[in-house]
Phi, psi and omega in degrees: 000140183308180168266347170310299164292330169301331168285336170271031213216315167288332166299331192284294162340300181298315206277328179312312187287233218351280197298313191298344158280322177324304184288341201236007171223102188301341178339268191356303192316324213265126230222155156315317186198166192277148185219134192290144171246185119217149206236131161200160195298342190274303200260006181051183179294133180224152186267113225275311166326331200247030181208358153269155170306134180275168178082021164306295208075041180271171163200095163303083221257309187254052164314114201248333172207170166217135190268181155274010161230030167045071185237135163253138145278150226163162150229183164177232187224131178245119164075028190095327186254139198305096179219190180252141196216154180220107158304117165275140172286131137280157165333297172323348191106332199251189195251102173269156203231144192234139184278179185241186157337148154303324219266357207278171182199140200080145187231125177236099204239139155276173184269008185246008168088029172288084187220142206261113171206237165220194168227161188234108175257074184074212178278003148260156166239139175227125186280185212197192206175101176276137162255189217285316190271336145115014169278130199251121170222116192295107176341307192093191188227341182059046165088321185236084170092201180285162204217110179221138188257153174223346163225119182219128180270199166272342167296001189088026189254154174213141186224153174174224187214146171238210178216142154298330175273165145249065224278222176260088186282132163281142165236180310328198171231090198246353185241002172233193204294127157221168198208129169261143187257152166230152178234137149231132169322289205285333190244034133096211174277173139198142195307191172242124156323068184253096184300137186058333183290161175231004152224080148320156176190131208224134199227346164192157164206144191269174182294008168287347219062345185333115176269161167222136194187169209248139127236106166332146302326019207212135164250160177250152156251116185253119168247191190289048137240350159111341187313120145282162205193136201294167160271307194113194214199180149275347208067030204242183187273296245197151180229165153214105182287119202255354185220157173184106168309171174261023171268359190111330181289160154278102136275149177176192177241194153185146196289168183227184200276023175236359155091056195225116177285122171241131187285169210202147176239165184236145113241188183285318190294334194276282177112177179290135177235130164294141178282154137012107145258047135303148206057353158211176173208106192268094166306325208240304185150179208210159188213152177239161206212318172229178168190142179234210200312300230294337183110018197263102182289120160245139174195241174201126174229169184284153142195171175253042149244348169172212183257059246225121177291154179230156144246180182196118169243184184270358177262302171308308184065228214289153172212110261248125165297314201150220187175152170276357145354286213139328213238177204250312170208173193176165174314077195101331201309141197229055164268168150183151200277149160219323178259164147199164161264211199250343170247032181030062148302164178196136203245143186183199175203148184218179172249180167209181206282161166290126155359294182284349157296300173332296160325259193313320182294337197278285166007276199301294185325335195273311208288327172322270213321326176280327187310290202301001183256326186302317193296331189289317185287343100032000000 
């Protein structure tokens, strides 16, 4: 054999064992931290990091909503330290980034630029409501315990759960003695009727007031009479409806009796409908998270190539965002959506490749080219 071919044959070689590392040892793969996007159908997922001002000391890591005037809610890290922030759109593209509280916790963002989460005070939590004018205003508690708000519409209703105990809090708080709660400026906190349960937990509510809320194994629909009304379950321990439009629909997930979570859309007309898996196939499970008017469902589904944010609609059904990887799939890869608005935008967090993946997969692709450039010249 020439010595020629022998360098291209080994070349060829080398490059080949790279890129197959690169596919097949996700180690390689593992980023430091989660890095916030945002997805819309013109720009496809962009790394939310690379649309704020630099020298900030921001690290964007878990963008959680979106409003329809594209104000993002969120946390990540200022200076290292863990904290919650709410982004302005600028004319430009770009971002201003505003810290919230330190004590603050939770992003619930409204269209008036609004948001419901808690504050953490020593070893309490209480919930709480930044308005528009950046004043943090405390809810109260009804007496008992911790306090976390999880839903807030444009009127200004806020809905959520407390603990009767005070443990070491989980959040949500789906395994103790809880009570679910509505807040409004006039008439303040007050529980919510939930008959027989014994972990309420109240998870959205729309500008109609309609609610939605949990007691393990079962979700609920509260409509504007007051009527409840089962969601129904999976047959698993837990359901959780985590969104709810203003049409009515429910989106969220639930375990079934092998404990594998499937997402789901709810109506009155309907019933729990499993979403869709056109376009994919979420082998291990999949969790749906937000949903706005349009019926446009986000989340995240399993498969045993990676993690993937999805959107879903009823025409499409399920449909893979990506990653900020580059790609559709890749090694280790991890996203997933938790907001969207109403012109469907979509907010989420992903990982990306490690430096040294980069390196070695570029590595191997320049040596293919030179190879395929030597046959060419042949």
């Amino acid at each position: 054999m020439k010595k020629r071919n022998l360098r291209n044959l080994i070349l060829l070689c080398v490059s080949a064992f790279l890129i197959a590392l690169c596919a097949f040892s996700p180690a390689l793969c593992v980023t430091l931290d989660h890095y916030g996007f945002i997805w819309d159908c013109e720009y496809g997922m962009r790394n939310v990091n690379n649309l704020i001002p630099e020298g900030t000391g921001w690290h964007i890591s878990t963008p959680r909503a979106i409003n329809d005037n594209g104000q993002i809610a969120g946390w990540g890290y200022l200076n290292g330290t863990e904290r919650h922030f709410l982004l302005t759109p600028k004319n430009n593209g770009r971002y201003d980034v505003t810290a919230l509280p330190q004590n603050w916790g939770d992003d619930n963002l409204n269209n008036r630029g609004e948001i419901a989460g808690c504050i953490h005070n020593r070893d309490e939590y209480r919930a709480a409501l930044r308005t528009q004018q950046g004043k943090v205003v405390d809810l109260g508690s009804l007496g008992m315990g911790n306090v976390f708000a999880m839903g807030l519409n444009d009127k200004t209703q806020v809905v959520g759960g407390g603990y009767y105990e005070t443990p070491t809090p989980s959040f949500p708080p789906h395994l103790l003695n809880t009570y679910a709660f509505i807040w409004d400026e006039a008439n303040g906190m007050r529980q919510i009727p939930t008959p027989g349960a014994t972990h309420p937990v109240a998870y959205d509510i729309n500008d109609k007031g309609q609610i939605v809320w949990a007691d393990k194994p079962h979700a609920f629909f509260i409509d504007t009479d007051g009527t409840n009304v089962d969601i129904g379950s999976f047959g698993g321990s837990y359901i959780n409806p985590e969104d709810i439009n203003n049409y009515a629909q429910v989106a969220g997930w639930g375990l079934d009796t092998e404990q594998r979570s499937h997402p789901f859309i709810w109506t009155e007309e309907e019933g729990l409908v499993e979403l869709g898996q056109a376009g994919v196939d979420y082998s291990i499970q999949a969790f749906a998270q937000a949903i706005n008017d349009q019926g446009q469902i986000v989340g995240r589904y399993d498969d045993e190539k990676g993690n993937y944010a999805f959107i879903w609609d009823e025409a499409k059904g399920i449909q893979s965002l990506g990653w900020l990887g580059g790609s559709t799939t890749g090694p280790g890869a991890f996203s997933q959506a938790i907001g969207i608005n109403n012109y469907g935008q979509v907010v989420g967090f992903s990982n990306v490749p490690e430096p040294t993946t980069l390196l070695l997969l570029g590595s191997g692709l320049a040596g293919l080219a030179v190879v395929r450039r030597k046959f060419r010249k042949k």
